[in-house]
Amino acid sequence: MTPPPLILTLKLDRITFNRLNDLRQRHFPPARNFLPAHITLFHALPGDRAESIESHLETVCAETEWMKLKFPTVRSLGRGVAAEIDAPDLLRLRQRLAIDWQSWLTRQDQQKYRPHVTIQNKVSPEEAKQLYQELAASWEPIEAIGEGLLLWRYLSGPWELAREFSFAKSDSF
């Protein structure tokens, strides 16, 4: 039996995670909401390469300091709403990993990376537009910290945390 694919996400500081997760819990359709708020770096890494992936992430995360992120605004997804992310360090890290894992990447993970946190998805365009307008009018930019990476097993809907990798804490935090 083939191991399930792996998903890689960024671990946020607790305060920011709680704020974004609260928004997701309030606005994501409950019947489809299996997951907490998250920032996906890769959607489907090969589960049969887990040992190699984990070893590589140990090395990369030990060399990576906590990173600053900003959530300046929200954007429409057509049938949902997401919090946009401004994070040059995250983009550089993701690019490095994409190069390292180039031969493993699915078509989805080869696309241009636009990090975000999905607050609402899979609703009617009208419902999405209403939430977008509401959030855009009241949104206050969020400053956050990326503290590490989370590796998940995809279980055909829900995810199971496989391992957490911490970044090296920087003196500037």
PDB file of C-alpha atoms in Angstrom:
ATOM      1  CA  MET A   1       0.000   0.000   0.000  1.00  0.00           C
ATOM      2  CA  THR A   2       1.332   3.426  -0.976  1.00  0.00           C
ATOM      3  CA  PRO A   3       1.761   5.850   1.930  1.00  0.00           C
ATOM      4  CA  PRO A   4      -0.505   8.906   1.807  1.00  0.00           C
ATOM      5  CA  PRO A   5       0.864  12.107   0.263  1.00  0.00           C
ATOM      6  CA  LEU A   6       2.452  14.678   2.541  1.00  0.00           C
ATOM      7  CA  ILE A   7       1.468  18.319   2.909  1.00  0.00           C
ATOM      8  CA  LEU A   8       3.872  20.968   4.163  1.00  0.00           C
ATOM      9  CA  THR A   9       2.590  24.079   5.949  1.00  0.00           C
ATOM     10  CA  LEU A  10       4.070  27.004   7.855  1.00  0.00           C
ATOM     11  CA  LYS A  11       3.677  27.084  11.627  1.00  0.00           C
ATOM     12  CA  LEU A  12       2.433  30.499  12.754  1.00  0.00           C
ATOM     13  CA  ASP A  13       2.809  32.123  16.136  1.00  0.00           C
ATOM     14  CA  ARG A  14      -0.077  31.147  18.429  1.00  0.00           C
ATOM     15  CA  ILE A  15      -1.809  34.568  18.539  1.00  0.00           C
ATOM     16  CA  THR A  16      -1.944  34.916  14.752  1.00  0.00           C
ATOM     17  CA  PHE A  17      -2.942  31.292  14.272  1.00  0.00           C
ATOM     18  CA  ASN A  18      -5.816  31.690  16.741  1.00  0.00           C
ATOM     19  CA  ARG A  19      -7.065  34.858  15.066  1.00  0.00           C
ATOM     20  CA  LEU A  20      -7.032  33.347  11.558  1.00  0.00           C
ATOM     21  CA  ASN A  21      -8.402  30.020  12.741  1.00  0.00           C
ATOM     22  CA  ASP A  22     -11.292  31.810  14.449  1.00  0.00           C
ATOM     23  CA  LEU A  23     -12.145  33.542  11.165  1.00  0.00           C
ATOM     24  CA  ARG A  24     -11.977  30.223   9.325  1.00  0.00           C
ATOM     25  CA  GLN A  25     -14.190  28.479  11.884  1.00  0.00           C
ATOM     26  CA  ARG A  26     -16.786  31.252  11.616  1.00  0.00           C
ATOM     27  CA  HIS A  27     -16.896  31.473   7.820  1.00  0.00           C
ATOM     28  CA  PHE A  28     -15.859  28.143   6.275  1.00  0.00           C
ATOM     29  CA  PRO A  29     -18.796  25.803   5.555  1.00  0.00           C
ATOM     30  CA  PRO A  30     -18.879  23.458   8.598  1.00  0.00           C
ATOM     31  CA  ALA A  31     -19.542  20.310   6.552  1.00  0.00           C
ATOM     32  CA  ARG A  32     -16.302  20.903   4.627  1.00  0.00           C
ATOM     33  CA  ASN A  33     -14.112  22.317   7.376  1.00  0.00           C
ATOM     34  CA  PHE A  34     -11.822  19.446   8.420  1.00  0.00           C
ATOM     35  CA  LEU A  35      -8.736  21.602   8.929  1.00  0.00           C
ATOM     36  CA  PRO A  36      -7.435  24.463  11.028  1.00  0.00           C
ATOM     37  CA  ALA A  37      -6.190  27.657   9.359  1.00  0.00           C
ATOM     38  CA  HIS A  38      -2.957  26.983   7.484  1.00  0.00           C
ATOM     39  CA  ILE A  39      -0.442  28.294   4.954  1.00  0.00           C
ATOM     40  CA  THR A  40       0.355  25.505   2.521  1.00  0.00           C
ATOM     41  CA  LEU A  41       3.818  25.401   0.968  1.00  0.00           C
ATOM     42  CA  PHE A  42       3.343  22.062  -0.819  1.00  0.00           C
ATOM     43  CA  HIS A  43       0.095  20.168  -1.401  1.00  0.00           C
ATOM     44  CA  ALA A  44       1.303  16.667  -2.284  1.00  0.00           C
ATOM     45  CA  LEU A  45       4.831  15.512  -1.537  1.00  0.00           C
ATOM     46  CA  PRO A  46       5.438  11.774  -2.020  1.00  0.00           C
ATOM     47  CA  GLY A  47       4.619   9.816   1.131  1.00  0.00           C
ATOM     48  CA  ASP A  48       7.106   7.116   0.183  1.00  0.00           C
ATOM     49  CA  ARG A  49       9.874   9.739   0.464  1.00  0.00           C
ATOM     50  CA  ALA A  50       8.920  10.770   4.016  1.00  0.00           C
ATOM     51  CA  GLU A  51      12.270   9.835   5.561  1.00  0.00           C
ATOM     52  CA  SER A  52      14.228  11.841   2.989  1.00  0.00           C
ATOM     53  CA  ILE A  53      11.828  14.786   3.246  1.00  0.00           C
ATOM     54  CA  GLU A  54      12.040  14.821   7.045  1.00  0.00           C
ATOM     55  CA  SER A  55      15.840  14.662   7.006  1.00  0.00           C
ATOM     56  CA  HIS A  56      16.002  17.545   4.551  1.00  0.00           C
ATOM     57  CA  LEU A  57      13.544  19.623   6.576  1.00  0.00           C
ATOM     58  CA  GLU A  58      15.601  19.079   9.743  1.00  0.00           C
ATOM     59  CA  THR A  59      18.625  20.585   7.979  1.00  0.00           C
ATOM     60  CA  VAL A  60      16.770  23.438   6.294  1.00  0.00           C
ATOM     61  CA  CYS A  61      14.842  24.459   9.423  1.00  0.00           C
ATOM     62  CA  ALA A  62      18.001  24.449  11.564  1.00  0.00           C
ATOM     63  CA  GLU A  63      19.428  26.998   9.090  1.00  0.00           C
ATOM     64  CA  THR A  64      16.257  29.114   8.917  1.00  0.00           C
ATOM     65  CA  GLU A  65      15.428  31.815  11.428  1.00  0.00           C
ATOM     66  CA  TRP A  66      11.930  32.775  12.521  1.00  0.00           C
ATOM     67  CA  MET A  67      10.408  34.906   9.794  1.00  0.00           C
ATOM     68  CA  LYS A  68       8.206  37.974   9.758  1.00  0.00           C
ATOM     69  CA  LEU A  69       4.965  37.838   7.821  1.00  0.00           C
ATOM     70  CA  LYS A  70       2.302  40.424   7.124  1.00  0.00           C
ATOM     71  CA  PHE A  71      -1.329  39.851   6.278  1.00  0.00           C
ATOM     72  CA  PRO A  72      -2.062  43.235   4.667  1.00  0.00           C
ATOM     73  CA  THR A  73      -5.503  42.519   3.234  1.00  0.00           C
ATOM     74  CA  VAL A  74      -7.944  39.880   2.022  1.00  0.00           C
ATOM     75  CA  ARG A  75      -8.550  38.713  -1.531  1.00  0.00           C
ATOM     76  CA  SER A  76     -11.463  37.145  -3.315  1.00  0.00           C
ATOM     77  CA  LEU A  77     -11.170  33.527  -4.410  1.00  0.00           C
ATOM     78  CA  GLY A  78     -14.381  33.742  -6.436  1.00  0.00           C
ATOM     79  CA  ARG A  79     -16.165  31.177  -4.250  1.00  0.00           C
ATOM     80  CA  GLY A  80     -14.347  32.162  -1.077  1.00  0.00           C
ATOM     81  CA  VAL A  81     -12.044  34.620   0.673  1.00  0.00           C
ATOM     82  CA  ALA A  82      -8.401  34.401   1.739  1.00  0.00           C
ATOM     83  CA  ALA A  83      -6.018  36.483   3.812  1.00  0.00           C
ATOM     84  CA  GLU A  84      -3.105  37.542   1.617  1.00  0.00           C
ATOM     85  CA  ILE A  85       0.437  37.169   2.879  1.00  0.00           C
ATOM     86  CA  ASP A  86       3.453  39.407   2.332  1.00  0.00           C
ATOM     87  CA  ALA A  87       6.485  37.350   3.360  1.00  0.00           C
ATOM     88  CA  PRO A  88       9.692  37.569   1.303  1.00  0.00           C
ATOM     89  CA  ASP A  89      11.496  35.089   3.587  1.00  0.00           C
ATOM     90  CA  LEU A  90       8.697  32.554   3.128  1.00  0.00           C
ATOM     91  CA  LEU A  91       8.878  32.949  -0.656  1.00  0.00           C
ATOM     92  CA  ARG A  92      12.649  32.350  -0.588  1.00  0.00           C
ATOM     93  CA  LEU A  93      12.269  29.263   1.615  1.00  0.00           C
ATOM     94  CA  ARG A  94       9.528  27.844  -0.564  1.00  0.00           C
ATOM     95  CA  GLN A  95      11.600  28.471  -3.715  1.00  0.00           C
ATOM     96  CA  ARG A  96      14.596  26.704  -2.173  1.00  0.00           C
ATOM     97  CA  LEU A  97      12.503  23.651  -1.300  1.00  0.00           C
ATOM     98  CA  ALA A  98      10.826  23.663  -4.728  1.00  0.00           C
ATOM     99  CA  ILE A  99      14.235  23.502  -6.386  1.00  0.00           C
ATOM    100  CA  ASP A 100      15.386  20.745  -4.032  1.00  0.00           C
ATOM    101  CA  TRP A 101      12.238  18.687  -4.677  1.00  0.00           C
ATOM    102  CA  GLN A 102      11.626  19.662  -8.297  1.00  0.00           C
ATOM    103  CA  SER A 103      11.349  16.086  -9.592  1.00  0.00           C
ATOM    104  CA  TRP A 104       8.652  15.257  -7.010  1.00  0.00           C
ATOM    105  CA  LEU A 105       6.356  18.234  -7.449  1.00  0.00           C
ATOM    106  CA  THR A 106       2.818  17.842  -8.758  1.00  0.00           C
ATOM    107  CA  ARG A 107       1.435  20.248 -11.333  1.00  0.00           C
ATOM    108  CA  GLN A 108      -0.312  22.157  -8.516  1.00  0.00           C
ATOM    109  CA  ASP A 109       2.954  22.554  -6.597  1.00  0.00           C
ATOM    110  CA  GLN A 110       4.810  23.662  -9.753  1.00  0.00           C
ATOM    111  CA  GLN A 111       2.497  26.657 -10.204  1.00  0.00           C
ATOM    112  CA  LYS A 112       3.435  30.160  -9.120  1.00  0.00           C
ATOM    113  CA  TYR A 113       3.306  30.267  -5.323  1.00  0.00           C
ATOM    114  CA  ARG A 114       0.842  32.764  -3.839  1.00  0.00           C
ATOM    115  CA  PRO A 115       0.737  32.172  -0.081  1.00  0.00           C
ATOM    116  CA  HIS A 116      -2.550  32.798   1.694  1.00  0.00           C
ATOM    117  CA  VAL A 117      -4.813  31.541   4.447  1.00  0.00           C
ATOM    118  CA  THR A 118      -8.226  30.450   3.211  1.00  0.00           C
ATOM    119  CA  ILE A 119     -10.936  31.869   5.438  1.00  0.00           C
ATOM    120  CA  GLN A 120     -13.895  30.742   3.343  1.00  0.00           C
ATOM    121  CA  ASN A 121     -14.223  28.465   0.312  1.00  0.00           C
ATOM    122  CA  LYS A 122     -16.748  26.429  -1.658  1.00  0.00           C
ATOM    123  CA  VAL A 123     -19.643  28.850  -1.153  1.00  0.00           C
ATOM    124  CA  SER A 124     -21.762  30.701  -3.716  1.00  0.00           C
ATOM    125  CA  PRO A 125     -20.110  33.668  -5.456  1.00  0.00           C
ATOM    126  CA  GLU A 126     -22.690  35.932  -3.810  1.00  0.00           C
ATOM    127  CA  GLU A 127     -21.895  34.698  -0.307  1.00  0.00           C
ATOM    128  CA  ALA A 128     -18.167  34.997  -0.984  1.00  0.00           C
ATOM    129  CA  LYS A 129     -18.558  38.527  -2.335  1.00  0.00           C
ATOM    130  CA  GLN A 130     -20.518  39.577   0.748  1.00  0.00           C
ATOM    131  CA  LEU A 131     -17.838  38.248   3.130  1.00  0.00           C
ATOM    132  CA  TYR A 132     -15.062  39.740   1.016  1.00  0.00           C
ATOM    133  CA  GLN A 133     -16.664  43.184   1.163  1.00  0.00           C
ATOM    134  CA  GLU A 134     -17.252  42.870   4.911  1.00  0.00           C
ATOM    135  CA  LEU A 135     -13.687  41.768   5.673  1.00  0.00           C
ATOM    136  CA  ALA A 136     -12.041  44.180   3.215  1.00  0.00           C
ATOM    137  CA  ALA A 137     -13.839  47.110   4.857  1.00  0.00           C
ATOM    138  CA  SER A 138     -12.862  46.126   8.397  1.00  0.00           C
ATOM    139  CA  TRP A 139      -9.502  44.358   7.884  1.00  0.00           C
ATOM    140  CA  GLU A 140      -6.612  45.543  10.000  1.00  0.00           C
ATOM    141  CA  PRO A 141      -3.208  44.305   8.825  1.00  0.00           C
ATOM    142  CA  ILE A 142      -1.723  41.521  10.927  1.00  0.00           C
ATOM    143  CA  GLU A 143       1.975  41.116  11.684  1.00  0.00           C
ATOM    144  CA  ALA A 144       2.973  37.550  12.401  1.00  0.00           C
ATOM    145  CA  ILE A 145       5.883  35.222  12.921  1.00  0.00           C
ATOM    146  CA  GLY A 146       6.587  31.988  11.087  1.00  0.00           C
ATOM    147  CA  GLU A 147       8.110  29.680  13.695  1.00  0.00           C
ATOM    148  CA  GLY A 148       8.637  26.479  11.738  1.00  0.00           C
ATOM    149  CA  LEU A 149       7.138  23.947   9.368  1.00  0.00           C
ATOM    150  CA  LEU A 150       4.462  21.295   9.873  1.00  0.00           C
ATOM    151  CA  LEU A 151       4.439  18.081   7.849  1.00  0.00           C
ATOM    152  CA  TRP A 152       1.037  16.403   7.492  1.00  0.00           C
ATOM    153  CA  ARG A 153      -0.291  13.141   6.074  1.00  0.00           C
ATOM    154  CA  TYR A 154      -3.255  13.612   3.753  1.00  0.00           C
ATOM    155  CA  LEU A 155      -6.031  11.200   4.787  1.00  0.00           C
ATOM    156  CA  SER A 156      -8.533  11.793   1.958  1.00  0.00           C
ATOM    157  CA  GLY A 157     -10.056  14.816   3.695  1.00  0.00           C
ATOM    158  CA  PRO A 158      -8.626  15.339   7.160  1.00  0.00           C
ATOM    159  CA  TRP A 159      -4.898  15.687   7.756  1.00  0.00           C
ATOM    160  CA  GLU A 160      -2.773  14.004  10.416  1.00  0.00           C
ATOM    161  CA  LEU A 161       0.255  15.807  11.807  1.00  0.00           C
ATOM    162  CA  ALA A 162       3.331  13.719  11.044  1.00  0.00           C
ATOM    163  CA  ARG A 163       6.054  15.996  12.375  1.00  0.00           C
ATOM    164  CA  GLU A 164       6.897  19.541  13.437  1.00  0.00           C
ATOM    165  CA  PHE A 165      10.155  21.296  12.524  1.00  0.00           C
ATOM    166  CA  SER A 166      11.166  24.447  14.397  1.00  0.00           C
ATOM    167  CA  PHE A 167      13.142  27.305  12.901  1.00  0.00           C
ATOM    168  CA  ALA A 168      16.121  28.701  14.778  1.00  0.00           C
ATOM    169  CA  LYS A 169      14.857  31.565  16.941  1.00  0.00           C
ATOM    170  CA  SER A 170      16.364  34.860  15.866  1.00  0.00           C
ATOM    171  CA  ASP A 171      17.752  37.489  18.229  1.00  0.00           C
ATOM    172  CA  SER A 172      15.522  40.073  16.538  1.00  0.00           C
ATOM    173  CA  PHE A 173      12.330  38.530  17.983  1.00  0.00           C
TER     174      PHE A 173
END
